[in-house]
PDB file of C-alpha atoms in Angstrom:
ATOM      1  CA  MET L 132     256.030  75.108 103.665  1.00 39.00           C
ATOM      2  CA  ALA L 133     253.306  77.050 105.564  1.00 47.00           C
ATOM      3  CA  GLU L 134     251.672  75.856 108.267  1.00 44.00           C
ATOM      4  CA  ARG L 135     248.059  76.796 108.718  1.00 43.00           C
ATOM      5  CA  ILE L 136     246.815  76.898 111.525  1.00 40.00           C
ATOM      6  CA  SER L 137     242.175  77.135 112.157  1.00 41.00           C
ATOM      7  CA  GLN L 138     241.564  77.180 115.871  1.00 47.00           C
ATOM      8  CA  ARG L 139     239.644  80.107 116.467  1.00 56.00           C
ATOM      9  CA  GLU L 140     239.794  79.902 120.298  1.00 69.00           C
ATOM     10  CA  ALA L 141     239.001  82.876 122.663  1.00 75.00           C
ATOM     11  CA  PRO L 142     241.744  83.677 125.139  1.00 86.00           C
ATOM     12  CA  GLN L 143     241.395  82.745 128.851  1.00 88.00           C
ATOM     13  CA  SER L 144     240.741  86.013 130.783  1.00 89.00           C
ATOM     14  CA  THR L 145     244.031  85.004 132.894  1.00 91.00           C
ATOM     15  CA  GLY L 146     246.745  82.754 132.295  1.00 94.00           C
ATOM     16  CA  THR L 147     250.465  82.211 130.962  1.00 95.00           C
ATOM     17  CA  LEU L 148     251.679  82.837 127.117  1.00 96.00           C
ATOM     18  CA  PRO L 149     254.982  82.323 125.436  1.00 96.00           C
ATOM     19  CA  VAL L 150     256.274  85.918 124.830  1.00 96.00           C
ATOM     20  CA  LEU L 151     257.203  87.440 121.436  1.00 96.00           C
ATOM     21  CA  ALA L 152     258.737  90.769 121.962  1.00 96.00           C
ATOM     22  CA  LEU L 153     258.028  93.193 118.848  1.00 96.00           C
ATOM     23  CA  ARG L 154     261.002  95.798 117.244  1.00 94.00           C
ATOM     24  CA  ASP L 155     259.690  99.233 116.041  1.00 93.00           C
ATOM     25  CA  VAL L 156     255.878  97.269 115.866  1.00 94.00           C
ATOM     26  CA  VAL L 157     252.604  97.146 117.735  1.00 96.00           C
ATOM     27  CA  VAL L 158     249.774  95.067 117.399  1.00 96.00           C
ATOM     28  CA  PHE L 159     246.337  95.964 117.962  1.00 95.00           C
ATOM     29  CA  PRO L 160     243.296  93.805 118.749  1.00 93.00           C
ATOM     30  CA  HIS L 161     241.814  92.949 115.143  1.00 90.00           C
ATOM     31  CA  MET L 162     244.619  93.363 113.238  1.00 91.00           C
ATOM     32  CA  VAL L 163     246.339  90.774 110.883  1.00 93.00           C
ATOM     33  CA  VAL L 164     250.038  91.438 110.700  1.00 93.00           C
ATOM     34  CA  PRO L 165     252.898  89.842 108.985  1.00 95.00           C
ATOM     35  CA  LEU L 166     256.347  89.388 111.384  1.00 94.00           C
ATOM     36  CA  PHE L 167     259.641  87.830 110.631  1.00 93.00           C
ATOM     37  CA  VAL L 168     260.971  86.232 113.599  1.00 93.00           C
ATOM     38  CA  GLY L 169     264.906  84.701 114.312  1.00 91.00           C
ATOM     39  CA  ARG L 170     265.940  85.997 117.409  1.00 92.00           C
ATOM     40  CA  PRO L 171     266.503  82.516 119.605  1.00 91.00           C
ATOM     41  CA  LYS L 172     263.615  83.848 122.036  1.00 92.00           C
ATOM     42  CA  SER L 173     261.415  85.005 119.417  1.00 93.00           C
ATOM     43  CA  VAL L 174     261.999  81.521 117.710  1.00 92.00           C
ATOM     44  CA  GLU L 175     261.042  78.972 120.739  1.00 93.00           C
ATOM     45  CA  ALA L 176     258.234  81.731 121.336  1.00 94.00           C
ATOM     46  CA  LEU L 177     256.437  80.825 118.119  1.00 93.00           C
ATOM     47  CA  GLU L 178     257.173  76.857 118.508  1.00 91.00           C
ATOM     48  CA  ARG L 179     255.619  76.622 122.173  1.00 91.00           C
ATOM     49  CA  ALA L 180     252.873  78.710 120.832  1.00 92.00           C
ATOM     50  CA  MET L 181     252.800  75.928 118.036  1.00 89.00           C
ATOM     51  CA  SER L 182     252.865  72.798 120.521  1.00 88.00           C
ATOM     52  CA  GLY L 183     249.762  74.685 122.385  1.00 88.00           C
ATOM     53  CA  ASP L 184     247.224  76.558 121.345  1.00 91.00           C
ATOM     54  CA  ARG L 185     248.873  78.762 118.938  1.00 93.00           C
ATOM     55  CA  MET L 186     248.215  81.898 121.339  1.00 96.00           C
ATOM     56  CA  LEU L 187     251.178  84.118 122.553  1.00 96.00           C
ATOM     57  CA  LEU L 188     251.768  87.586 123.996  1.00 97.00           C
ATOM     58  CA  LEU L 189     252.724  89.956 121.750  1.00 98.00           C
ATOM     59  CA  VAL L 190     254.368  92.881 123.717  1.00 98.00           C
ATOM     60  CA  ALA L 191     256.127  96.053 122.053  1.00 97.00           C
ATOM     61  CA  GLN L 192     260.479  96.423 123.202  1.00 96.00           C
ATOM     62  CA  LYS L 193     260.694 100.282 124.322  1.00 95.00           C
ATOM     63  CA  ASP L 194     264.283 100.094 122.392  1.00 94.00           C
ATOM     64  CA  PRO L 195     264.130  97.945 119.329  1.00 93.00           C
ATOM     65  CA  ASN L 196     267.833  97.837 119.674  1.00 93.00           C
ATOM     66  CA  VAL L 197     268.172  95.577 122.738  1.00 93.00           C
ATOM     67  CA  ASP L 198     268.735  92.209 121.203  1.00 92.00           C
ATOM     68  CA  ASP L 199     267.457  90.463 124.776  1.00 91.00           C
ATOM     69  CA  PRO L 200     264.733  92.483 125.954  1.00 92.00           C
ATOM     70  CA  GLY L 201     263.930  91.242 129.853  1.00 90.00           C
ATOM     71  CA  ALA L 202     260.857  92.778 132.132  1.00 90.00           C
ATOM     72  CA  GLU L 203     262.683  96.528 132.030  1.00 92.00           C
ATOM     73  CA  GLU L 204     262.760  96.936 128.047  1.00 95.00           C
ATOM     74  CA  LEU L 205     259.070  96.004 127.404  1.00 96.00           C
ATOM     75  CA  TYR L 206     256.168  97.020 127.648  1.00 97.00           C
ATOM     76  CA  THR L 207     253.636  95.722 130.661  1.00 96.00           C
ATOM     77  CA  ILE L 208     250.431  96.056 128.220  1.00 97.00           C
ATOM     78  CA  GLY L 209     249.956  93.901 125.226  1.00 97.00           C
ATOM     79  CA  THR L 210     248.064  92.086 122.988  1.00 97.00           C
ATOM     80  CA  VAL L 211     246.736  88.593 123.135  1.00 97.00           C
ATOM     81  CA  GLY L 212     247.533  87.437 119.391  1.00 96.00           C
ATOM     82  CA  THR L 213     246.977  83.890 117.483  1.00 96.00           C
ATOM     83  CA  LEU L 214     249.244  81.926 114.967  1.00 94.00           C
ATOM     84  CA  LEU L 215     247.206  81.608 111.996  1.00 93.00           C
ATOM     85  CA  GLN L 216     250.369  81.110 109.680  1.00 91.00           C
ATOM     86  CA  LEU L 217     253.921  79.697 110.054  1.00 91.00           C
ATOM     87  CA  LEU L 218     256.102  79.747 106.745  1.00 91.00           C
ATOM     88  CA  ARG L 219     260.071  78.558 108.041  1.00 90.00           C
ATOM     89  CA  LEU L 220     262.823  80.504 105.527  1.00 90.00           C
ATOM     90  CA  PRO L 221     266.006  78.724 104.725  1.00 90.00           C
ATOM     91  CA  ASP L 222     267.928  80.769 106.524  1.00 87.00           C
ATOM     92  CA  GLY L 223     266.663  79.924 109.931  1.00 83.00           C
ATOM     93  CA  THR L 224     264.213  82.792 110.452  1.00 88.00           C
ATOM     94  CA  ILE L 225     260.573  82.479 110.822  1.00 92.00           C
ATOM     95  CA  LYS L 226     257.334  84.908 109.225  1.00 93.00           C
ATOM     96  CA  ALA L 227     254.819  84.195 111.191  1.00 94.00           C
ATOM     97  CA  LEU L 228     251.078  85.805 110.075  1.00 95.00           C
ATOM     98  CA  VAL L 229     249.550  86.915 113.743  1.00 96.00           C
ATOM     99  CA  GLU L 230     246.450  88.330 114.188  1.00 95.00           C
ATOM    100  CA  GLY L 231     245.701  90.600 117.440  1.00 95.00           C
ATOM    101  CA  ARG L 232     242.953  89.426 119.647  1.00 95.00           C
ATOM    102  CA  ALA L 233     242.921  90.816 123.037  1.00 95.00           C
ATOM    103  CA  ARG L 234     244.441  93.576 125.140  1.00 96.00           C
ATOM    104  CA  ALA L 235     246.332  92.536 128.263  1.00 97.00           C
ATOM    105  CA  ARG L 236     248.541  93.403 130.901  1.00 97.00           C
ATOM    106  CA  ILE L 237     251.745  91.862 132.268  1.00 97.00           C
ATOM    107  CA  ARG L 238     251.956  90.954 135.990  1.00 96.00           C
ATOM    108  CA  GLY L 239     254.951  88.111 136.266  1.00 95.00           C
ATOM    109  CA  LEU L 240     257.505  87.926 133.427  1.00 94.00           C
ATOM    110  CA  VAL L 241     259.814  84.697 133.773  1.00 93.00           C
ATOM    111  CA  ASP L 242     262.331  83.340 131.682  1.00 89.00           C
ATOM    112  CA  GLU L 243     261.931  79.483 131.294  1.00 84.00           C
ATOM    113  CA  GLY L 244     264.146  77.552 128.846  1.00 74.00           C
ATOM    114  CA  GLY L 245     265.524  80.063 126.726  1.00 86.00           C
ATOM    115  CA  CYS L 246     261.924  81.742 126.195  1.00 89.00           C
ATOM    116  CA  LEU L 247     259.805  84.728 128.045  1.00 93.00           C
ATOM    117  CA  VAL L 248     256.177  83.492 129.651  1.00 96.00           C
ATOM    118  CA  ALA L 249     254.213  86.097 131.069  1.00 96.00           C
ATOM    119  CA  HIS L 250     251.297  85.823 133.388  1.00 97.00           C
ATOM    120  CA  TYR L 251     249.000  87.895 132.368  1.00 97.00           C
ATOM    121  CA  GLU L 252     245.146  89.247 132.554  1.00 97.00           C
ATOM    122  CA  LEU L 253     242.993  90.097 129.784  1.00 96.00           C
ATOM    123  CA  LEU L 254     242.314  94.169 129.723  1.00 94.00           C
ATOM    124  CA  PHE L 255     238.470  94.998 129.570  1.00 91.00           C
ATOM    125  CA  ASP L 256     237.259  98.570 128.465  1.00 88.00           C
ATOM    126  CA  GLU L 257     235.114 100.792 131.303  1.00 85.00           C
ATOM    127  CA  PRO L 258     231.454 100.981 130.076  1.00 83.00           C
ATOM    128  CA  SER L 259     231.071 104.224 127.494  1.00 84.00           C
ATOM    129  CA  SER L 260     227.587 105.061 126.194  1.00 89.00           C
ATOM    130  CA  PRO L 261     227.031 103.092 123.084  1.00 89.00           C
ATOM    131  CA  ALA L 262     225.624 105.840 121.028  1.00 91.00           C
ATOM    132  CA  LYS L 263     228.138 108.232 122.489  1.00 91.00           C
ATOM    133  CA  LEU L 264     230.511 105.417 120.964  1.00 91.00           C
ATOM    134  CA  GLU L 265     229.265 105.464 117.601  1.00 90.00           C
ATOM    135  CA  ALA L 266     229.315 108.658 117.367  1.00 93.00           C
ATOM    136  CA  MET L 267     232.552 109.233 118.011  1.00 92.00           C
ATOM    137  CA  ALA L 268     233.460 106.414 115.534  1.00 92.00           C
ATOM    138  CA  ARG L 269     231.425 107.943 113.055  1.00 91.00           C
ATOM    139  CA  ALA L 270     233.996 111.124 113.307  1.00 94.00           C
ATOM    140  CA  VAL L 271     237.147 108.968 113.531  1.00 94.00           C
ATOM    141  CA  PHE L 272     235.586 107.845 110.149  1.00 92.00           C
ATOM    142  CA  LYS L 273     235.488 110.945 108.627  1.00 93.00           C
ATOM    143  CA  ARG L 274     238.994 112.490 109.851  1.00 94.00           C
ATOM    144  CA  PHE L 275     240.694 108.908 108.515  1.00 93.00           C
ATOM    145  CA  GLU L 276     238.541 109.510 104.856  1.00 91.00           C
ATOM    146  CA  GLU L 277     239.979 113.316 104.805  1.00 92.00           C
ATOM    147  CA  TYR L 278     244.151 111.486 105.829  1.00 92.00           C
ATOM    148  CA  VAL L 279     243.516 109.060 103.662  1.00 90.00           C
ATOM    149  CA  LYS L 280     242.402 111.446 100.303  1.00 89.00           C
ATOM    150  CA  LEU L 281     246.066 113.723 101.560  1.00 89.00           C
ATOM    151  CA  ASN L 282     248.292 111.041 102.309  1.00 86.00           C
ATOM    152  CA  LYS L 283     248.584 108.619  99.448  1.00 79.00           C
ATOM    153  CA  LYS L 284     250.794 106.311 101.090  1.00 83.00           C
ATOM    154  CA  ILE L 285     247.238 104.468 101.981  1.00 84.00           C
ATOM    155  CA  PRO L 286     245.463 102.495  99.658  1.00 82.00           C
ATOM    156  CA  PRO L 287     241.879 103.371  99.073  1.00 78.00           C
ATOM    157  CA  GLU L 288     240.742 100.235  99.199  1.00 81.00           C
ATOM    158  CA  ALA L 289     241.781 100.703 103.469  1.00 80.00           C
ATOM    159  CA  LEU L 290     238.601 102.809 103.779  1.00 84.00           C
ATOM    160  CA  GLU L 291     236.367 100.193 101.603  1.00 81.00           C
ATOM    161  CA  SER L 292     237.096  97.400 104.283  1.00 81.00           C
ATOM    162  CA  LEU L 293     236.162 100.304 107.479  1.00 85.00           C
ATOM    163  CA  GLN L 294     233.050 101.270 105.820  1.00 83.00           C
ATOM    164  CA  ALA L 295     232.055  97.736 106.549  1.00 79.00           C
ATOM    165  CA  LEU L 296     233.017  97.612 109.960  1.00 83.00           C
ATOM    166  CA  ASP L 297     230.165  98.362 112.502  1.00 83.00           C
ATOM    167  CA  ASP L 298     231.686  97.804 115.791  1.00 89.00           C
ATOM    168  CA  PRO L 299     233.577 100.641 117.197  1.00 90.00           C
ATOM    169  CA  GLU L 300     236.612  98.963 118.550  1.00 91.00           C
ATOM    170  CA  LYS L 301     237.396  97.269 114.931  1.00 90.00           C
ATOM    171  CA  LEU L 302     236.920 100.133 113.145  1.00 91.00           C
ATOM    172  CA  VAL L 303     239.508 102.271 116.342  1.00 91.00           C
ATOM    173  CA  ASP L 304     241.866  99.086 116.038  1.00 91.00           C
ATOM    174  CA  THR L 305     242.015  98.870 112.427  1.00 90.00           C
ATOM    175  CA  VAL L 306     242.521 103.088 111.682  1.00 92.00           C
ATOM    176  CA  ALA L 307     245.069 102.800 113.849  1.00 91.00           C
ATOM    177  CA  SER L 308     246.783  99.909 112.240  1.00 87.00           C
ATOM    178  CA  HIS L 309     247.541 102.086 109.043  1.00 87.00           C
ATOM    179  CA  LEU L 310     248.404 104.975 110.640  1.00 88.00           C
ATOM    180  CA  SER L 311     252.012 105.960 110.866  1.00 85.00           C
ATOM    181  CA  MET L 312     253.176 106.487 114.246  1.00 88.00           C
ATOM    182  CA  PRO L 313     255.880 106.270 116.754  1.00 91.00           C
ATOM    183  CA  VAL L 314     255.869 103.187 118.629  1.00 93.00           C
ATOM    184  CA  ALA L 315     255.809 104.920 121.944  1.00 94.00           C
ATOM    185  CA  GLU L 316     252.207 106.728 120.487  1.00 93.00           C
ATOM    186  CA  LYS L 317     250.841 103.662 119.263  1.00 94.00           C
ATOM    187  CA  GLN L 318     251.354 101.957 123.066  1.00 95.00           C
ATOM    188  CA  LYS L 319     249.869 104.824 124.625  1.00 95.00           C
ATOM    189  CA  LEU L 320     246.574 103.722 122.023  1.00 94.00           C
ATOM    190  CA  LEU L 321     246.898 100.391 123.671  1.00 95.00           C
ATOM    191  CA  GLU L 322     247.213 101.284 126.667  1.00 95.00           C
ATOM    192  CA  ALA L 323     243.680 103.767 126.977  1.00 94.00           C
ATOM    193  CA  PRO L 324     241.957 102.341 129.701  1.00 91.00           C
ATOM    194  CA  SER L 325     238.265 102.931 127.727  1.00 92.00           C
ATOM    195  CA  LEU L 326     237.651 103.000 124.254  1.00 93.00           C
ATOM    196  CA  SER L 327     235.943 106.515 123.790  1.00 93.00           C
ATOM    197  CA  LYS L 328     239.181 107.609 125.298  1.00 94.00           C
ATOM    198  CA  ARG L 329     241.091 105.231 122.485  1.00 94.00           C
ATOM    199  CA  ILE L 330     239.246 107.628 120.216  1.00 94.00           C
ATOM    200  CA  GLU L 331     239.539 111.028 121.324  1.00 95.00           C
ATOM    201  CA  LEU L 332     243.630 109.999 121.318  1.00 95.00           C
ATOM    202  CA  LEU L 333     243.257 108.996 118.290  1.00 95.00           C
ATOM    203  CA  TYR L 334     240.809 111.264 116.453  1.00 95.00           C
ATOM    204  CA  GLU L 335     243.341 114.057 118.333  1.00 95.00           C
ATOM    205  CA  HIS L 336     246.120 112.318 116.139  1.00 94.00           C
ATOM    206  CA  LEU L 337     244.400 112.706 113.034  1.00 95.00           C
ATOM    207  CA  GLU L 338     243.971 115.649 113.622  1.00 95.00           C
ATOM    208  CA  ARG L 339     247.798 117.085 113.668  1.00 93.00           C
ATOM    209  CA  GLU L 340     248.713 115.196 110.690  1.00 91.00           C
ATOM    210  CA  ILE L 341     245.636 116.208 108.482  1.00 93.00           C
ATOM    211  CA  GLU L 342     247.090 119.972 109.574  1.00 93.00           C
ATOM    212  CA  LEU L 343     251.132 118.806 109.182  1.00 91.00           C
ATOM    213  CA  LEU L 344     249.840 117.527 105.319  1.00 89.00           C
ATOM    214  CA  GLN L 345     247.938 120.607 104.566  1.00 90.00           C
ATOM    215  CA  ILE L 346     250.460 122.952 105.647  1.00 91.00           C
ATOM    216  CA  ASP L 347     252.909 120.416 103.251  1.00 86.00           C
ATOM    217  CA  GLN L 348     250.207 121.008 100.357  1.00 85.00           C
ATOM    218  CA  ARG L 349     250.272 124.658 100.576  1.00 88.00           C
ATOM    219  CA  ILE L 350     253.832 124.893 100.653  1.00 89.00           C
ATOM    220  CA  ARG L 351     254.326 122.724  97.600  1.00 84.00           C
ATOM    221  CA  ALA L 352     251.897 124.402  95.397  1.00 81.00           C
ATOM    222  CA  ARG L 353     253.631 127.825  96.638  1.00 84.00           C
ATOM    223  CA  VAL L 354     256.862 126.918  95.704  1.00 84.00           C
ATOM    224  CA  LYS L 355     255.183 125.156  92.018  1.00 78.00           C
ATOM    225  CA  GLN L 356     253.797 128.793  91.631  1.00 79.00           C
ATOM    226  CA  GLN L 357     257.309 130.509  92.338  1.00 79.00           C
ATOM    227  CA  MET L 358     259.051 128.347  89.907  1.00 78.00           C
ATOM    228  CA  GLU L 359     256.161 129.018  87.307  1.00 72.00           C
ATOM    229  CA  LYS L 360     256.449 132.102  87.527  1.00 69.00           C
ATOM    230  CA  SER L 361     260.409 132.227  87.238  1.00 72.00           C
ATOM    231  CA  GLN L 362     259.917 130.691  84.243  1.00 69.00           C
ATOM    232  CA  ARG L 363     257.906 132.722  82.316  1.00 65.00           C
ATOM    233  CA  GLU L 364     260.019 135.803  83.544  1.00 60.00           C
TER     234      GLU L 364
END
């Protein structure tokens, strides 16, 4: 049976939280994502979060093949998240719905009774001009709009949800969550010291992806023309 959580307390600027190590995924603030959890330390992290304020630190692994990651195998920057829903499956694994809340840096990591616990501090963006951020975010949205038209894997509904956002930070984090990027690249986005830097990195990635998709389209069109020409002959 699913357990729903309604608390929406804001994360403290510093503190300790159980750590949920993530394979092949980086969770951004404002991102809601389902996670399937089965490793003992990960299950224990969820149990501790459930018995407390429902918050935990979501941290990506550097190598997804490591089954029992320690401090050396985890990135030092992750996202404080809130458990929105838990579903205990018959095979013992747990489906957890989590929402990213804020970026955080790990200041210390210890193993307490089968669960990794992090001493963390929230990260705050370096100040930027609101007008500049709005203009940059608008440029990212236009590029993402073009990307969605070329990449059929992203549903058009994604654009509709973005159009309703008037917060550049939420827009950037949401766009990043839709992109298929290596974990190392997404982690670089998460670790950027300012929102303007994250927007720059995201824009550059979209530019590269759009160029690759356009090249792919031209190649497909050329091959199609050659095949049609051969059939006529």
